[in-house]
Coordinates of C-alpha atoms and ligand atoms in Angstrom, one line a residue:
M1 CA -5.6 0.2 -24.9
S2 CA -1.9 -0.6 -24.5
G3 CA -0.3 -1.2 -21.1
A4 CA 1.8 -4.3 -21.8
N5 CA 4.4 -4.6 -19.0
T6 CA 3.1 -1.6 -17.1
F7 CA 2.0 -1.4 -13.5
F8 CA 0.1 1.5 -11.8
V9 CA -0.4 1.4 -8.0
T10 CA -2.3 4.0 -6.0
T11 CA -2.8 4.8 -2.3
P12 CA -6.0 6.5 -1.2
I13 CA -5.6 10.2 -1.2
Y14 CA -5.6 11.2 2.5
Y15 CA -7.8 13.8 4.1
V16 CA -5.9 16.9 5.1
N17 CA -7.9 17.5 8.3
D18 CA -5.6 15.1 10.1
K19 CA -2.0 14.4 10.7
P20 CA -0.5 11.3 9.1
H21 CA -0.5 8.2 11.4
I22 CA 0.5 4.6 11.2
G23 CA -2.6 3.6 9.2
H24 CA -1.7 6.0 6.4
A25 CA 2.0 4.9 6.6
Y26 CA 0.9 1.3 6.2
T27 CA -1.1 1.7 3.0
T28 CA 1.6 3.9 1.5
L29 CA 4.4 1.5 2.4
A30 CA 2.4 -1.5 1.0
C31 CA 2.2 0.4 -2.3
D32 CA 5.9 1.3 -2.2
V33 CA 6.9 -2.3 -1.7
L34 CA 4.8 -3.4 -4.6
A35 CA 6.1 -0.5 -6.8
R36 CA 9.7 -1.4 -6.0
F37 CA 9.1 -5.1 -6.6
K38 CA 7.6 -4.5 -10.0
R39 CA 10.3 -2.0 -11.0
L40 CA 13.0 -4.5 -10.1
D41 CA 11.1 -7.1 -12.1
G42 CA 11.3 -5.0 -15.2
F43 CA 7.9 -3.4 -15.2
D44 CA 7.2 0.2 -16.3
V45 CA 5.7 1.4 -13.0
K46 CA 3.8 4.4 -11.9
F47 CA 3.1 4.9 -8.2
L48 CA 0.7 7.6 -7.1
T49 CA -0.2 9.1 -3.7
G50 CA -1.6 12.4 -2.6
T51 CA -4.1 14.3 -0.6
D52 CA -7.9 14.7 -0.6
E53 CA -8.5 18.4 0.2
H54 CA -12.1 19.3 -0.4
G55 CA -15.4 18.6 1.4
Q56 CA -17.3 19.5 4.5
K57 CA -14.9 17.7 6.9
V58 CA -11.9 19.7 5.7
E59 CA -13.9 22.9 5.7
K60 CA -15.1 22.4 9.3
S61 CA -11.6 21.5 10.5
A62 CA -10.2 24.7 8.9
E63 CA -13.0 26.7 10.6
T64 CA -12.2 25.2 14.0
A65 CA -8.5 25.9 13.5
G66 CA -9.3 29.5 12.5
M67 CA -7.7 29.2 9.0
T68 CA -8.9 29.0 5.4
P69 CA -9.3 25.5 4.0
L70 CA -6.5 26.1 1.6
V71 CA -4.1 27.1 4.3
L72 CA -5.0 24.0 6.3
A73 CA -4.6 21.9 3.1
D74 CA -1.2 23.4 2.3
Q75 CA 0.0 22.6 5.7
N76 CA -1.2 19.1 6.0
S77 CA -0.7 18.1 2.5
G78 CA 3.0 19.0 3.2
N79 CA 2.9 16.6 6.1
F80 CA 1.8 13.7 4.0
R81 CA 4.3 14.5 1.3
E82 CA 7.0 14.5 4.0
L83 CA 5.8 11.2 5.4
A84 CA 6.1 9.5 2.0
R85 CA 9.7 10.9 1.8
I86 CA 10.6 9.7 5.3
L87 CA 9.2 6.3 4.6
G88 CA 11.6 6.0 1.7
C89 CA 8.7 5.9 -0.8
T90 CA 9.3 6.0 -4.5
N91 CA 6.1 7.6 -5.6
D92 CA 6.3 9.2 -9.1
D93 CA 3.6 11.7 -8.4
F94 CA 1.9 13.4 -5.5
I95 CA -1.5 14.7 -6.4
R96 CA -3.5 17.4 -4.6
T97 CA -7.2 17.7 -5.4
T98 CA -6.9 21.5 -5.3
E99 CA -4.6 21.5 -8.3
P100 CA -5.9 22.9 -11.6
R101 CA -5.2 19.6 -13.5
H102 CA -7.7 17.9 -11.1
L103 CA -10.4 20.5 -11.5
A104 CA -10.2 20.0 -15.3
A105 CA -10.4 16.2 -15.0
C106 CA -13.4 16.3 -12.5
Q107 CA -15.3 18.7 -14.7
A108 CA -14.6 16.7 -17.8
L109 CA -15.8 13.5 -16.1
W110 CA -18.9 15.3 -14.8
N111 CA -19.8 16.6 -18.3
K112 CA -19.3 13.1 -19.7
L113 CA -21.7 11.6 -17.1
V114 CA -24.3 14.3 -17.9
E115 CA -23.9 13.7 -21.6
K116 CA -24.5 9.9 -21.0
G117 CA -27.6 10.7 -19.1
D118 CA -26.3 9.3 -15.8
I119 CA -26.6 12.5 -13.8
Y120 CA -29.9 14.3 -13.1
L121 CA -31.1 17.1 -10.8
G122 CA -33.2 16.3 -7.8
A123 CA -33.3 16.9 -4.0
Y124 CA -31.6 14.9 -1.3
E125 CA -33.2 14.3 2.0
G126 CA -31.5 11.9 4.4
W127 CA -28.7 11.2 6.7
Y128 CA -25.1 12.4 6.1
S129 CA -22.0 11.8 8.1
V130 CA -19.4 14.5 7.8
R131 CA -16.7 12.4 9.4
D132 CA -17.2 9.6 6.8
E133 CA -18.3 12.0 4.1
A134 CA -21.0 9.4 3.3
F135 CA -24.7 9.2 2.9
Y136 CA -26.5 6.5 4.9
A137 CA -29.9 4.9 4.6
E138 CA -32.1 4.8 7.7
D139 CA -31.7 1.1 8.1
E140 CA -27.9 1.3 8.1
L141 CA -27.8 3.4 11.2
I142 CA -27.0 2.1 14.6
K143 CA -28.3 3.4 18.0
G144 CA -26.1 6.0 19.7
P145 CA -26.2 7.3 23.3
G146 CA -29.7 8.4 24.4
E147 CA -32.0 8.9 21.4
T148 CA -29.2 9.6 18.9
K149 CA -28.4 7.6 15.8
L150 CA -24.9 6.9 14.5
A151 CA -23.4 5.8 11.2
P152 CA -22.5 2.1 11.1
T153 CA -18.9 3.3 11.6
G154 CA -19.9 5.0 14.8
A155 CA -19.6 8.5 13.3
P156 CA -22.3 11.1 14.1
V157 CA -24.9 11.7 11.4
E158 CA -27.0 14.8 10.5
W159 CA -30.2 15.1 8.6
V160 CA -29.6 16.9 5.3
K161 CA -32.2 18.4 3.0
E162 CA -30.9 20.2 -0.1
P163 CA -31.1 20.3 -3.9
S164 CA -28.7 17.8 -5.3
Y165 CA -27.6 16.2 -8.5
F166 CA -27.8 12.4 -8.5
F167 CA -25.8 9.7 -10.3
R168 CA -28.0 6.9 -11.6
L169 CA -26.3 4.2 -9.5
S170 CA -29.4 2.0 -9.4
A171 CA -29.1 1.5 -13.2
W172 CA -25.6 -0.1 -12.7
Q173 CA -26.5 -2.9 -10.4
D174 CA -26.5 -5.7 -13.0
R175 CA -23.5 -4.4 -14.8
L176 CA -21.5 -4.2 -11.6
L177 CA -22.5 -7.8 -10.6
K178 CA -21.5 -9.0 -14.1
W179 CA -18.1 -7.2 -13.6
Y180 CA -17.4 -8.9 -10.3
E181 CA -18.5 -12.3 -11.7
D182 CA -16.4 -11.9 -14.9
N183 CA -13.4 -10.7 -13.1
P184 CA -12.8 -12.8 -10.0
D185 CA -9.6 -10.8 -9.1
C186 CA -11.2 -7.3 -9.4
V187 CA -11.7 -7.0 -5.6
G188 CA -9.4 -8.6 -3.1
P189 CA -9.2 -10.3 -0.7
N190 CA -12.1 -12.7 -1.5
S191 CA -14.0 -11.9 1.7
R192 CA -14.2 -8.3 0.6
R193 CA -15.4 -9.2 -2.9
N194 CA -18.2 -11.3 -1.4
E195 CA -19.1 -8.4 0.9
V196 CA -19.2 -6.0 -2.0
M197 CA -21.3 -8.3 -4.1
S198 CA -23.8 -8.9 -1.4
F199 CA -24.1 -5.2 -0.9
V200 CA -24.8 -4.6 -4.6
K201 CA -27.2 -7.6 -4.7
G202 CA -29.1 -5.9 -1.9
G203 CA -30.1 -3.2 -4.4
L204 CA -28.5 0.2 -5.1
Q205 CA -30.0 3.7 -4.6
D206 CA -29.1 6.6 -6.8
L207 CA -26.2 8.5 -5.3
S208 CA -26.3 12.2 -4.4
V209 CA -23.2 13.6 -6.1
S210 CA -23.5 17.3 -5.3
R211 CA -23.9 19.6 -2.3
T212 CA -25.2 23.1 -1.9
S213 CA -24.9 23.8 1.8
F214 CA -21.2 24.6 1.8
K215 CA -18.6 25.9 -0.7
W216 CA -15.3 24.0 -0.4
G217 CA -15.2 21.9 -3.4
I218 CA -15.2 21.7 -7.2
P219 CA -18.0 23.6 -8.8
V220 CA -20.5 21.6 -10.9
P221 CA -20.0 22.8 -14.5
G222 CA -22.8 25.2 -15.4
D223 CA -24.4 25.3 -12.0
D224 CA -22.2 27.1 -9.5
A225 CA -24.7 26.7 -6.6
H226 CA -23.5 23.1 -6.4
I227 CA -20.2 21.6 -5.6
M228 CA -19.3 18.0 -6.4
Y229 CA -19.7 15.4 -3.8
V230 CA -16.2 15.0 -2.3
W231 CA -16.0 11.2 -3.2
L232 CA -16.7 11.8 -6.9
D233 CA -14.0 14.5 -6.8
A234 CA -11.5 12.3 -4.8
L235 CA -11.9 9.1 -6.8
T236 CA -11.2 11.0 -10.0
N237 CA -7.7 11.8 -8.8
Y238 CA -6.6 8.4 -10.1
I239 CA -7.3 9.4 -13.7
T240 CA -6.3 13.0 -13.3
A241 CA -2.8 11.8 -12.6
L242 CA -2.9 9.9 -16.0
G243 CA -3.8 13.0 -17.9
Y244 CA -7.6 12.5 -18.2
P245 CA -9.6 13.8 -20.2
D246 CA -6.8 12.9 -22.6
T247 CA -7.1 9.1 -22.8
S248 CA -4.1 8.5 -24.9
G249 CA -0.6 8.9 -23.4
D250 CA -0.3 7.9 -19.7
F251 CA -3.9 6.9 -19.5
A252 CA -3.6 4.3 -22.3
R253 CA -0.3 3.2 -20.9
Y254 CA -1.1 2.7 -17.2
W255 CA -4.8 2.5 -16.7
P256 CA -5.2 -1.1 -17.9
N257 CA -2.9 -2.3 -15.1
V258 CA -4.1 -0.3 -12.1
I259 CA -4.3 -1.6 -8.6
H260 CA -6.0 0.6 -6.0
M261 CA -4.8 -0.2 -2.5
V262 CA -7.2 0.9 0.2
G263 CA -8.2 0.3 3.8
K264 CA -11.4 -1.8 4.3
D265 CA -13.2 1.3 5.4
I266 CA -13.4 2.7 1.9
V267 CA -13.9 -0.4 -0.2
R268 CA -17.5 0.5 -1.1
F269 CA -16.4 3.7 -2.7
H270 CA -13.7 2.0 -4.7
A271 CA -15.4 -1.2 -5.6
V272 CA -19.0 0.0 -6.2
Y273 CA -19.2 3.7 -6.9
W274 CA -15.9 4.2 -8.8
P275 CA -16.3 1.3 -11.3
A276 CA -19.9 2.5 -11.9
F277 CA -18.7 6.1 -12.6
L278 CA -16.1 4.8 -14.9
M279 CA -18.3 2.5 -16.8
A280 CA -20.9 5.2 -17.2
A281 CA -18.2 7.4 -18.7
D282 CA -17.2 4.7 -21.1
L283 CA -14.0 4.0 -19.3
P284 CA -12.8 0.6 -18.1
P285 CA -13.2 -0.1 -14.4
P286 CA -10.0 -0.6 -12.3
K287 CA -8.2 -3.9 -12.8
R288 CA -8.0 -4.6 -9.0
V289 CA -9.0 -3.0 -5.7
F290 CA -7.3 -4.5 -2.7
A291 CA -8.7 -3.7 0.8
H292 CA -6.3 -4.3 3.7
G293 CA -7.3 -4.5 7.3
W294 CA -7.2 -2.2 10.3
W295 CA -4.5 -1.5 12.8
T296 CA -5.2 -1.1 16.5
N297 CA -2.7 0.1 19.1
E298 CA -2.0 -2.4 21.9
G299 CA -5.5 -3.8 21.4
Q300 CA -7.3 -0.4 21.2
K301 CA -8.9 1.3 18.3
I302 CA -6.6 4.2 17.2
S303 CA -8.3 7.5 17.7
K304 CA -7.5 11.1 18.5
S305 CA -9.9 11.1 21.4
L306 CA -8.2 8.1 23.0
G307 CA -4.9 9.9 22.5
N308 CA -3.3 6.7 21.2
V309 CA -2.4 7.7 17.7
I310 CA 0.9 6.1 16.6
D311 CA 3.2 8.5 15.0
P312 CA 5.1 6.7 12.2
L313 CA 8.0 9.2 12.5
S314 CA 8.7 8.4 16.1
L315 CA 8.5 4.6 15.4
I316 CA 11.2 5.1 12.7
E317 CA 13.3 7.1 15.1
T318 CA 13.1 4.4 17.7
Y319 CA 13.5 1.3 15.6
G320 CA 14.8 2.4 12.2
L321 CA 13.1 2.7 8.8
D322 CA 13.7 -0.7 7.4
Q323 CA 12.7 -2.3 10.6
V324 CA 9.4 -0.5 10.6
R325 CA 8.8 -1.3 6.9
Y326 CA 9.5 -5.0 7.6
F327 CA 7.4 -5.2 10.7
L328 CA 4.3 -3.7 9.3
L329 CA 4.2 -6.0 6.3
R330 CA 5.4 -9.1 8.2
E331 CA 3.4 -8.9 11.4
V332 CA -0.1 -9.3 9.9
P333 CA -1.4 -11.3 6.9
F334 CA -2.2 -8.5 4.5
G335 CA -6.0 -8.1 4.4
N336 CA -6.5 -9.0 8.1
D337 CA -6.7 -6.6 11.0
G338 CA -3.5 -6.2 13.1
D339 CA -2.5 -5.0 16.5
F340 CA 0.6 -2.8 16.9
S341 CA 2.6 -3.5 20.1
H342 CA 6.1 -2.5 20.9
R343 CA 6.8 -6.0 22.3
A344 CA 5.9 -7.5 18.9
M345 CA 8.0 -4.9 17.0
I346 CA 11.1 -5.6 19.2
G347 CA 10.5 -9.4 19.0
R348 CA 10.5 -9.4 15.1
M349 CA 13.4 -6.9 15.0
N350 CA 15.6 -9.0 17.3
S351 CA 14.7 -12.5 16.3
E352 CA 14.1 -12.3 12.6
L353 CA 16.2 -9.4 11.5
A354 CA 19.1 -9.4 13.9
N355 CA 19.3 -13.1 14.8
D356 CA 18.2 -14.8 11.6
Y357 CA 19.0 -12.6 8.7
G358 CA 21.6 -10.3 10.2
N359 CA 23.5 -13.0 11.9
L360 CA 23.6 -15.1 8.7
V361 CA 25.1 -12.3 6.7
Q362 CA 27.5 -11.3 9.5
R363 CA 28.9 -14.8 10.1
V364 CA 29.3 -15.7 6.4
L365 CA 31.0 -12.4 5.5
S366 CA 33.3 -12.4 8.4
M367 CA 34.4 -16.0 7.6
I368 CA 35.1 -15.0 4.0
G369 CA 37.0 -12.0 5.4
K370 CA 39.1 -14.0 7.8
N371 CA 39.5 -17.3 5.9
C372 CA 39.4 -16.4 2.2
G373 CA 41.4 -13.2 2.2
G374 CA 38.3 -11.1 1.8
V375 CA 37.6 -12.3 -1.8
V376 CA 34.7 -14.4 -3.0
P377 CA 36.0 -18.0 -2.8
E378 CA 36.3 -20.6 -5.6
R379 CA 33.2 -22.6 -6.2
G380 CA 34.2 -26.3 -6.3
P381 CA 31.9 -29.2 -7.3
A382 CA 28.4 -29.0 -5.6
T383 CA 27.3 -31.7 -3.3
D384 CA 23.6 -32.6 -2.7
D385 CA 23.7 -30.4 0.4
D386 CA 24.8 -27.5 -1.6
R387 CA 22.1 -28.0 -4.2
E388 CA 19.5 -28.4 -1.5
M389 CA 20.7 -25.0 -0.2
L390 CA 20.9 -23.1 -3.5
D391 CA 18.0 -24.6 -5.5
P392 CA 15.3 -23.3 -3.1
A393 CA 17.1 -19.9 -3.0
Y394 CA 17.0 -19.7 -6.8
G395 CA 13.3 -20.8 -6.7
L396 CA 12.3 -17.8 -4.5
L397 CA 11.7 -15.3 -7.3
D398 CA 8.8 -17.2 -8.8
K399 CA 7.3 -17.8 -5.4
L400 CA 7.6 -14.1 -4.6
R401 CA 6.1 -13.0 -8.0
A402 CA 3.0 -15.2 -7.3
A403 CA 2.7 -13.9 -3.7
M404 CA 3.1 -10.2 -4.7
D405 CA 0.6 -10.4 -7.5
R406 CA -1.9 -11.4 -4.9
Q407 CA -0.6 -8.8 -2.3
L408 CA 0.4 -11.7 0.0
Y409 CA 3.4 -9.8 1.5
H410 CA 3.5 -12.0 4.6
D411 CA 3.8 -15.1 2.4
A412 CA 6.5 -13.5 0.3
I413 CA 8.5 -12.7 3.5
E414 CA 7.9 -16.1 5.0
A415 CA 9.2 -17.8 1.8
V416 CA 12.4 -15.7 2.1
W417 CA 12.7 -16.6 5.8
V418 CA 12.4 -20.3 5.0
V419 CA 15.6 -19.9 3.0
V420 CA 17.3 -17.7 5.7
R421 CA 16.7 -20.4 8.3
A422 CA 17.8 -23.1 6.0
A423 CA 21.0 -21.2 5.3
N424 CA 21.7 -20.9 9.1
G425 CA 21.1 -24.6 9.4
Y426 CA 23.5 -25.2 6.4
V427 CA 26.2 -23.1 8.1
D428 CA 25.9 -25.2 11.3
K429 CA 25.9 -28.5 9.5
Q430 CA 28.8 -27.7 7.1
A431 CA 30.8 -26.0 9.9
P432 CA 33.1 -24.2 7.4
W433 CA 35.4 -22.9 10.2
A434 CA 36.4 -26.5 10.9
L435 CA 37.1 -27.1 7.2
K436 CA 39.7 -24.5 7.1
K437 CA 42.4 -26.9 8.1
T438 CA 41.0 -30.2 6.8
D439 CA 39.6 -29.2 3.4
P440 CA 40.0 -25.5 2.4
A441 CA 38.6 -26.1 -1.1
R442 CA 35.4 -27.5 0.4
M443 CA 35.3 -24.6 2.8
G444 CA 35.5 -22.3 -0.2
T445 CA 32.6 -24.0 -1.9
V446 CA 30.4 -23.9 1.2
L447 CA 31.2 -20.2 1.7
W448 CA 30.5 -19.4 -2.0
T449 CA 27.2 -21.2 -1.7
L450 CA 26.3 -19.2 1.3
A451 CA 27.4 -15.9 -0.2
E452 CA 25.4 -16.6 -3.4
T453 CA 22.3 -17.5 -1.3
I454 CA 22.7 -14.2 0.6
R455 CA 22.9 -12.4 -2.8
C456 CA 19.6 -13.9 -3.8
L457 CA 18.0 -13.0 -0.5
A458 CA 19.2 -9.5 -0.5
L459 CA 18.0 -8.9 -4.1
L460 CA 14.5 -10.0 -2.9
T461 CA 14.4 -8.1 0.3
Q462 CA 15.2 -4.8 -1.5
P463 CA 11.5 -3.8 -1.9
F464 CA 10.9 -4.3 1.8
M465 CA 14.1 -3.1 3.3
P466 CA 15.9 -1.0 0.6
T467 CA 18.7 0.5 2.7
S468 CA 19.7 -2.7 4.5
S469 CA 19.5 -4.8 1.4
A470 CA 21.7 -2.3 -0.5
R471 CA 24.2 -2.5 2.3
I472 CA 24.3 -6.3 2.1
L473 CA 24.7 -6.1 -1.7
E474 CA 27.5 -3.6 -1.3
Q475 CA 29.3 -6.0 1.0
L476 CA 29.0 -8.7 -1.7
A477 CA 30.4 -6.1 -4.2
V478 CA 27.3 -6.5 -6.4
P479 CA 27.3 -3.5 -8.7
D480 CA 24.3 -1.2 -9.0
N481 CA 23.4 -2.4 -12.5
Q482 CA 23.2 -6.0 -11.3
R483 CA 20.6 -5.5 -8.6
S484 CA 17.4 -6.0 -10.6
F485 CA 15.7 -9.3 -10.8
A486 CA 17.2 -9.8 -14.3
S487 CA 20.4 -10.7 -12.4
F488 CA 18.6 -13.1 -10.0
G489 CA 19.6 -16.7 -10.2
P490 CA 22.5 -18.4 -11.9
V491 CA 22.9 -15.7 -14.6
G492 CA 24.1 -13.2 -12.0
A493 CA 26.0 -15.7 -9.8
L494 CA 28.9 -14.2 -7.8
G495 CA 32.2 -14.4 -9.5
S496 CA 35.1 -16.0 -7.6
G497 CA 38.0 -13.8 -6.8
T498 CA 36.0 -10.5 -6.4
A499 CA 37.4 -8.5 -3.5
L500 CA 34.8 -7.7 -0.8
P501 CA 34.8 -4.7 1.5
S502 CA 35.2 -5.4 5.2
P503 CA 32.0 -6.7 6.7
Q504 CA 29.8 -4.6 8.9
G505 CA 26.6 -5.4 10.9
V506 CA 23.4 -4.5 9.1
F507 CA 20.6 -5.3 11.5
P508 CA 21.3 -4.1 15.1
R509 CA 19.5 -5.6 18.0
F510 CA 17.1 -3.4 19.9
V511 CA 18.3 -3.1 23.4
E512 CA 15.7 -1.8 25.8
E513 CA 16.9 0.7 28.3
S514 CA 16.6 -0.8 31.8
P515 CA 14.7 1.6 34.2
A516 CA 17.1 3.7 36.2
Ligands
LIG1 O1 -10.7 7.9 3.5 N1 -5.4 0.9 9.9 O2 -8.9 9.4 3.6 P1 -8.4 9.1 5.1 C1 -5.1 0.7 8.6 N2 -9.8 10.8 1.6 N3 -5.2 1.7 7.7 C2 -5.6 2.9 8.1 C3 -6.0 3.2 9.4 C4 -5.8 2.1 10.4 N4 -6.1 2.3 11.7 N5 -6.4 4.4 9.5 C5 -6.3 4.9 8.2 C6 -10.1 8.8 3.1 N6 -5.9 4.0 7.3 C7 -10.4 9.5 1.7 C8 -9.8 8.6 0.6 S1 -9.4 7.9 -2.0 C9 -10.1 8.4 -3.4 C10 -10.1 9.0 -0.8 C11 -5.6 4.2 5.9 O3 -7.4 10.1 5.4 C12 -6.4 3.2 5.0 O4 -5.8 3.1 3.8 O5 -9.5 8.9 6.1 C13 -7.7 4.0 4.9 O6 -8.5 3.5 3.8 C14 -7.1 5.4 4.6 O7 -6.0 5.5 5.5 C15 -8.2 6.5 5.0 O8 -7.6 7.7 4.9

């Protein structure tokens, strides 16, 4: 397999029975930030998202809405595609599981699993949750109201009895455990890896991989009475998009460096079933699966029945796109659960974006405008203070690479903010406005050091806040072809004498309307 210097990042494909909400936006944004970071860092990146359109849940929702599943899928798939666009996402592909390319990939994978002896015909009798599209063992269920039983997720379950094909998952227990042990980074964060390993150590049952009691899915090759279990169908999307069953081309290029970004609700499907299917089909398991945490709304679980679903589009309208992108990845250590609150959103927007970063850029650029004739000043000899300012700024790229490779977005942002705060401290200490009369050359050096620090900061904030960072880079007259990380550090240092456009504020404060 090739794959040197490539990077493949995927979101879960979202069910089309629902409208996109903040949780979907979160995963997709996290992938976009990673994809942008890697592209800026010179990687050959592929970023995939899309929609999961088959299965009983979608079929039922369509029935309730009085439409065919495909009409429902067309509508809602369009909403997810639009969400990615509005979020400013740079996905290279948008896959729908109702596409012909996906049917071909699923059937090829199925045939391969049959050929390898990992699929056999039997009958399933047990619990199924349509909401989770998952089978549950009796001992996993929890008590519901009255005599009812519920899935461990709280979803209703029903007793299902039907002929079914099975995947020999039980035979993969040891090979899965060996995979987790040999590849400590294959599931992140560590707490999830431990959880997955203990689930697998607890013993695996063969998995029902076809259904006969409804029709909305991909037919099992050679047995039209069965459709494929929606998770086998859905997981295959990741390789459909790379051209499977052709394993040369994009598959060879990107598969070795894949990261599947998922919510913690679906880690078992990605870190147990999926690698087992792949290994059974003689394909390498994913390089990494990262499961992030769960958002609540002002302390409450987000759910349609509570009527507290947060619409990402209205958040963007209220606060601005870059502000929302920043907040979601800054507020919560990635991997932990988080709570959305307007207060926290406004707090970060005003204190970190407007006061810290925005104010730094604004004061430095307007001083250059006023005191240096609007051109990048001359850089005189550096003092210890100047070096103490610039060296940590130049050191940021390596810090961010390390953080982003472990999906520690909040650490990456915090590292940038350490330098933002240091730069504000340096402005106060050097007081360049006072140097104008006493030592204009020194003033020039101080302002150059600050402008160069801001250039480094803005290069690094591009993946998180692409529009605002571009505006800062424009104000520093950094040309488009010098905005990748290849220009980070001394190699791309600002040249003295470059004329700068007149400065404009980049991060507005959020002013709450006072009640009338
Ligand atoms: O599970 N907080 O699709 P889905 C954080 N089709 N993330 C959240 C969230 C929340 N409150 N709610 C949803 C499916 N998410 C399958 C996936 S993949 C082969 C098939 C995000 O529409 C999170 O990424 O239910 C979660 O895993 C995903 O949406 C579930 O989306």
